[in-house]
Amino acid sequence: MRLENITLVRHPLIDHSLTVIRRKDTGTEEFRRHAGIVSKILLVEVMKSFGTANMRIETPLAAMTGKKLKDEVVVVPVLRAGLAMLFAIQDFLPAVSVGFVGLERDEKTAQAREYYRKLPKLYATHRVLVIDPMLATGGSFDDTVRLLKDKGAKRVTIVCIVSAPEGIKRVQKHHPEVKIFTAAIDDGLNDRKFIVPGLGDFGDRYFGT
Ligand code: PRP
Ligand code: URA
């Protein structure tokens, strides 16, 4: 695993919330709340490198130069668990364009199968954020990034909550230019391709399935 293009986002609030969502006895309500906190801190970190443009405005007292976000952002949650991060991100970017890719891992083979796709038109200038809380084998991110690049995306960033070294290596091998932001890099995968120590099945825990 190479460390270039990977940002391990560290923050005491992440440490706290990540511990809550990792605990097996955490219920749906707490899980949702703390998954949302981690997602928001990750986004703040991702967006540190985004450009702004000057903008003249008037406050009730005077004219001044403010700033507005310059980059056009497209967020692509990988269904279904990626929705958890989308809800958090929309608080910061209420008008953001959203594309959807639906993938589900086969429980036996851990291979991701696509069952849904709806994307806006993608341009090379777009900052495309692919969001999915779990980067395990890397199959889901690998397939999603490939299809986004096929549709014209050039500036792709992956944002996940928990990642495994195996998945990071796979993404780095196939998409070396893609930046990865993660709140944790865990030990590895078990024989069912679950992240260890991880947090179990994110989608099931978040949606109370
Ligand atoms: C989970 C998770 C990722 C994928 C990660 O989704 O949300 O999408 O597994 O595994 P990978 O890196 O090995 O591809 P899952 O297929 O369980 O579907 P869900 O989001 O509907 O729960
Ligand atoms: N998907 C999950 O939700 N959890 C894992 O540990 C691996 C894939």
Short mmCIF file of C-alpha atoms and ligand atoms in Angstrom, two decimals:
data_model
loop_
_atom_site.label_atom_id
_atom_site.label_comp_id
_atom_site.label_asym_id
_atom_site.label_seq_id
_atom_site.Cartn_x
_atom_site.Cartn_y
_atom_site.Cartn_z
CA MET A 1 0.00 0.00 0.00
CA ARG A 2 1.40 3.38 -1.01
CA LEU A 3 0.69 6.36 1.19
CA GLU A 4 0.63 8.93 -1.59
CA ASN A 5 -2.89 10.01 -2.51
CA ILE A 6 -4.26 8.67 0.78
CA THR A 7 -5.44 10.98 3.53
CA LEU A 8 -6.15 9.34 6.86
CA VAL A 9 -8.35 11.97 8.45
CA ARG A 10 -7.60 12.32 12.17
CA HIS A 11 -9.80 14.21 14.62
CA PRO A 12 -10.90 13.52 18.21
CA LEU A 13 -14.54 13.70 17.08
CA ILE A 14 -13.81 11.01 14.50
CA ASP A 15 -12.13 8.83 17.14
CA HIS A 16 -15.19 9.17 19.34
CA SER A 17 -17.88 8.66 16.69
CA LEU A 18 -16.00 5.85 14.95
CA THR A 19 -15.80 3.98 18.26
CA VAL A 20 -19.55 4.37 18.70
CA ILE A 21 -20.34 2.95 15.25
CA ARG A 22 -17.82 0.11 15.64
CA ARG A 23 -19.41 -1.15 18.88
CA LYS A 24 -21.63 -4.15 18.24
CA ASP A 25 -24.25 -3.03 20.77
CA THR A 26 -24.79 0.42 19.18
CA GLY A 27 -28.38 0.73 17.94
CA THR A 28 -29.63 2.27 14.69
CA GLU A 29 -30.30 5.75 16.04
CA GLU A 30 -26.82 6.21 17.52
CA PHE A 31 -25.24 4.54 14.52
CA ARG A 32 -26.91 7.00 12.14
CA ARG A 33 -26.01 10.03 14.20
CA HIS A 34 -22.35 9.15 14.57
CA ALA A 35 -21.95 7.93 10.98
CA GLY A 36 -23.24 11.38 10.00
CA ILE A 37 -20.67 13.14 12.18
CA VAL A 38 -17.78 11.15 10.68
CA SER A 39 -19.07 11.80 7.15
CA LYS A 40 -19.24 15.54 7.75
CA ILE A 41 -15.72 15.78 9.13
CA LEU A 42 -14.43 13.76 6.18
CA LEU A 43 -16.14 16.14 3.76
CA VAL A 44 -14.69 19.19 5.48
CA GLU A 45 -11.23 17.67 5.00
CA VAL A 46 -11.87 16.72 1.35
CA MET A 47 -13.10 20.18 0.54
CA LYS A 48 -10.07 21.95 1.99
CA SER A 49 -8.42 21.71 -1.44
CA PHE A 50 -11.44 23.04 -3.36
CA GLY A 51 -11.13 26.37 -5.11
CA THR A 52 -13.05 29.55 -4.33
CA ALA A 53 -13.73 32.65 -6.40
CA ASN A 54 -14.11 36.20 -5.18
CA MET A 55 -17.62 37.60 -5.12
CA ARG A 56 -18.80 41.13 -4.43
CA ILE A 57 -21.61 41.28 -1.90
CA GLU A 58 -23.28 43.83 0.30
CA THR A 59 -23.77 43.24 4.00
CA PRO A 60 -26.41 45.40 5.73
CA LEU A 61 -23.51 47.79 6.54
CA ALA A 62 -21.06 47.80 3.63
CA ALA A 63 -19.93 46.33 0.33
CA MET A 64 -17.23 43.70 0.60
CA THR A 65 -15.56 40.88 -1.30
CA GLY A 66 -16.70 37.46 -0.18
CA LYS A 67 -16.02 34.05 -1.65
CA LYS A 68 -18.02 31.32 -3.30
CA LEU A 69 -17.12 27.76 -4.13
CA LYS A 70 -15.70 27.64 -7.64
CA ASP A 71 -15.44 23.94 -8.41
CA GLU A 72 -18.51 22.14 -9.66
CA VAL A 73 -19.02 19.10 -7.48
CA VAL A 74 -20.79 15.86 -8.33
CA VAL A 75 -21.37 13.37 -5.53
CA VAL A 76 -21.83 9.71 -6.39
CA PRO A 77 -23.04 7.57 -3.49
CA VAL A 78 -22.65 3.84 -4.05
CA LEU A 79 -26.05 2.41 -3.11
CA ARG A 80 -27.10 1.59 -0.66
CA ALA A 81 -24.67 2.40 2.16
CA GLY A 82 -23.30 5.47 0.34
CA LEU A 83 -26.66 7.18 1.00
CA ALA A 84 -25.67 7.47 4.66
CA MET A 85 -22.82 9.79 3.68
CA LEU A 86 -24.93 11.66 1.11
CA PHE A 87 -27.44 12.74 3.78
CA ALA A 88 -24.57 14.28 5.76
CA ILE A 89 -22.93 15.93 2.76
CA GLN A 90 -26.17 17.55 1.57
CA ASP A 91 -26.20 19.67 4.71
CA PHE A 92 -23.05 21.38 3.42
CA LEU A 93 -23.80 21.27 -0.29
CA PRO A 94 -27.59 21.50 -0.56
CA ALA A 95 -27.57 22.06 -4.34
CA VAL A 96 -24.96 19.47 -5.26
CA SER A 97 -25.54 17.23 -8.31
CA VAL A 98 -25.92 13.60 -7.33
CA GLY A 99 -25.34 10.53 -9.47
CA PHE A 100 -26.20 7.04 -8.32
CA VAL A 101 -24.56 3.69 -8.81
CA GLY A 102 -26.21 0.67 -7.20
CA LEU A 103 -23.89 -2.23 -6.41
CA GLU A 104 -24.40 -5.23 -4.20
CA ARG A 105 -21.75 -7.71 -3.14
CA ASP A 106 -22.60 -11.36 -3.59
CA GLU A 107 -22.47 -12.82 -0.07
CA LYS A 108 -20.48 -15.88 -1.21
CA THR A 109 -18.04 -14.46 -3.75
CA ALA A 110 -17.87 -10.84 -2.49
CA GLN A 111 -18.06 -9.75 -6.15
CA ALA A 112 -20.05 -6.55 -6.67
CA ARG A 113 -22.98 -6.68 -9.12
CA GLU A 114 -24.41 -3.48 -10.61
CA TYR A 115 -28.19 -3.14 -10.36
CA TYR A 116 -28.75 0.59 -10.90
CA ARG A 117 -27.11 3.58 -12.52
CA LYS A 118 -28.27 7.18 -12.99
CA LEU A 119 -25.57 9.78 -13.59
CA PRO A 120 -25.53 13.45 -14.56
CA LYS A 121 -23.37 14.47 -17.51
CA LEU A 122 -19.77 14.40 -16.35
CA TYR A 123 -17.07 16.81 -17.46
CA ALA A 124 -13.31 16.72 -16.94
CA THR A 125 -13.55 19.83 -14.74
CA HIS A 126 -16.03 18.29 -12.27
CA ARG A 127 -14.80 17.33 -8.82
CA VAL A 128 -16.40 13.92 -8.48
CA LEU A 129 -16.72 12.55 -4.94
CA VAL A 130 -17.48 8.83 -4.81
CA ILE A 131 -18.84 8.03 -1.37
CA ASP A 132 -19.26 4.63 0.24
CA PRO A 133 -18.51 3.99 3.91
CA MET A 134 -16.69 0.67 3.42
CA LEU A 135 -13.65 0.02 1.20
CA ALA A 136 -13.17 -3.73 1.66
CA THR A 137 -11.89 -5.71 -1.36
CA GLY A 138 -12.14 -2.46 -3.32
CA GLY A 139 -14.34 -4.08 -5.98
CA SER A 140 -17.23 -1.64 -5.54
CA PHE A 141 -15.05 1.50 -5.70
CA ASP A 142 -12.91 0.04 -8.49
CA ASP A 143 -15.97 -0.64 -10.69
CA THR A 144 -17.60 2.70 -9.85
CA VAL A 145 -14.50 4.78 -10.57
CA ARG A 146 -13.96 2.91 -13.84
CA LEU A 147 -17.45 3.65 -15.07
CA LEU A 148 -17.20 7.32 -14.00
CA LYS A 149 -13.93 7.67 -15.91
CA ASP A 150 -15.55 6.02 -18.94
CA LYS A 151 -18.25 8.72 -18.71
CA GLY A 152 -15.68 11.53 -18.71
CA ALA A 153 -14.74 12.10 -15.06
CA LYS A 154 -11.09 13.07 -14.55
CA ARG A 155 -10.91 14.49 -11.01
CA VAL A 156 -12.19 11.67 -8.85
CA THR A 157 -11.90 11.44 -5.07
CA ILE A 158 -12.99 8.44 -3.00
CA VAL A 159 -14.39 9.10 0.46
CA CYS A 160 -14.93 6.21 2.87
CA ILE A 161 -15.19 5.70 6.61
CA VAL A 162 -13.36 2.40 7.11
CA SER A 163 -10.92 0.89 4.64
CA ALA A 164 -8.86 -2.29 4.37
CA PRO A 165 -5.30 -2.35 2.98
CA GLU A 166 -6.39 -4.92 0.36
CA GLY A 167 -9.01 -2.55 -1.06
CA ILE A 168 -6.69 0.44 -0.99
CA LYS A 169 -4.08 -1.52 -2.96
CA ARG A 170 -6.65 -2.53 -5.57
CA VAL A 171 -7.86 1.03 -6.07
CA GLN A 172 -4.28 2.34 -6.20
CA LYS A 173 -3.30 -0.28 -8.77
CA HIS A 174 -6.18 0.48 -11.15
CA HIS A 175 -6.64 4.20 -10.45
CA PRO A 176 -3.31 5.61 -9.23
CA GLU A 177 -4.44 9.20 -9.77
CA VAL A 178 -7.50 8.91 -7.54
CA LYS A 179 -7.30 10.43 -4.08
CA ILE A 180 -8.62 8.42 -1.14
CA PHE A 181 -9.91 10.01 2.09
CA THR A 182 -10.64 7.61 4.92
CA ALA A 183 -11.29 7.85 8.65
CA ALA A 184 -9.60 4.49 9.38
CA ILE A 185 -7.31 1.92 7.80
CA ASP A 186 -8.04 -1.40 9.51
CA ASP A 187 -6.01 -4.62 9.77
CA GLY A 188 -7.46 -6.51 6.79
CA LEU A 189 -10.25 -8.76 5.55
CA ASN A 190 -11.57 -12.01 7.03
CA ASP A 191 -12.43 -15.09 4.95
CA ARG A 192 -15.88 -13.59 4.18
CA LYS A 193 -14.17 -10.40 2.95
CA PHE A 194 -15.43 -8.35 5.86
CA ILE A 195 -13.15 -5.67 7.29
CA VAL A 196 -11.53 -6.60 10.63
CA PRO A 197 -12.01 -5.15 13.18
CA GLY A 198 -14.38 -3.05 11.05
CA LEU A 199 -17.94 -2.47 12.13
CA GLY A 200 -19.87 -5.31 10.45
CA ASP A 201 -22.34 -4.70 7.63
CA PHE A 202 -22.64 -0.92 7.42
CA GLY A 203 -25.80 -0.88 5.28
CA ASP A 204 -27.66 -3.30 7.55
CA ARG A 205 -26.66 -1.39 10.67
CA TYR A 206 -27.43 2.08 9.24
CA PHE A 207 -30.77 1.14 7.70
CA GLY A 208 -31.78 -1.20 10.53
CA THR A 209 -32.21 -4.13 8.15
C1 PRP B 1 -20.90 -2.90 1.04
C2 PRP B 1 -20.33 -1.50 1.19
C3 PRP B 1 -19.57 -1.34 -0.09
C4 PRP B 1 -19.06 -2.72 -0.37
C5 PRP B 1 -17.62 -2.77 -0.01
O1 PRP B 1 -22.02 -2.87 0.27
O2 PRP B 1 -21.30 -0.52 1.38
O3 PRP B 1 -20.39 -0.89 -1.15
O4 PRP B 1 -19.82 -3.61 0.46
O5 PRP B 1 -17.06 -3.99 -0.34
P1 PRP B 1 -15.96 -4.17 -1.47
O6 PRP B 1 -14.93 -3.15 -1.26
O7 PRP B 1 -15.47 -5.58 -1.22
O8 PRP B 1 -16.65 -4.05 -2.81
P2 PRP B 1 -23.02 -4.11 0.07
O9 PRP B 1 -22.68 -4.86 -1.17
O10 PRP B 1 -23.08 -4.93 1.33
O11 PRP B 1 -24.39 -3.42 -0.23
P3 PRP B 1 -25.24 -2.35 0.61
O12 PRP B 1 -24.52 -1.04 0.48
O13 PRP B 1 -26.53 -2.38 -0.11
O14 PRP B 1 -25.33 -2.82 2.03
N1 URA B 2 -19.22 -4.14 3.51
C1 URA B 2 -19.55 -3.86 4.79
O1 URA B 2 -20.61 -3.28 5.06
N2 URA B 2 -18.70 -4.22 5.75
C2 URA B 2 -17.52 -4.85 5.51
O2 URA B 2 -16.78 -5.15 6.45
C3 URA B 2 -17.21 -5.14 4.17
C4 URA B 2 -18.07 -4.78 3.19
#
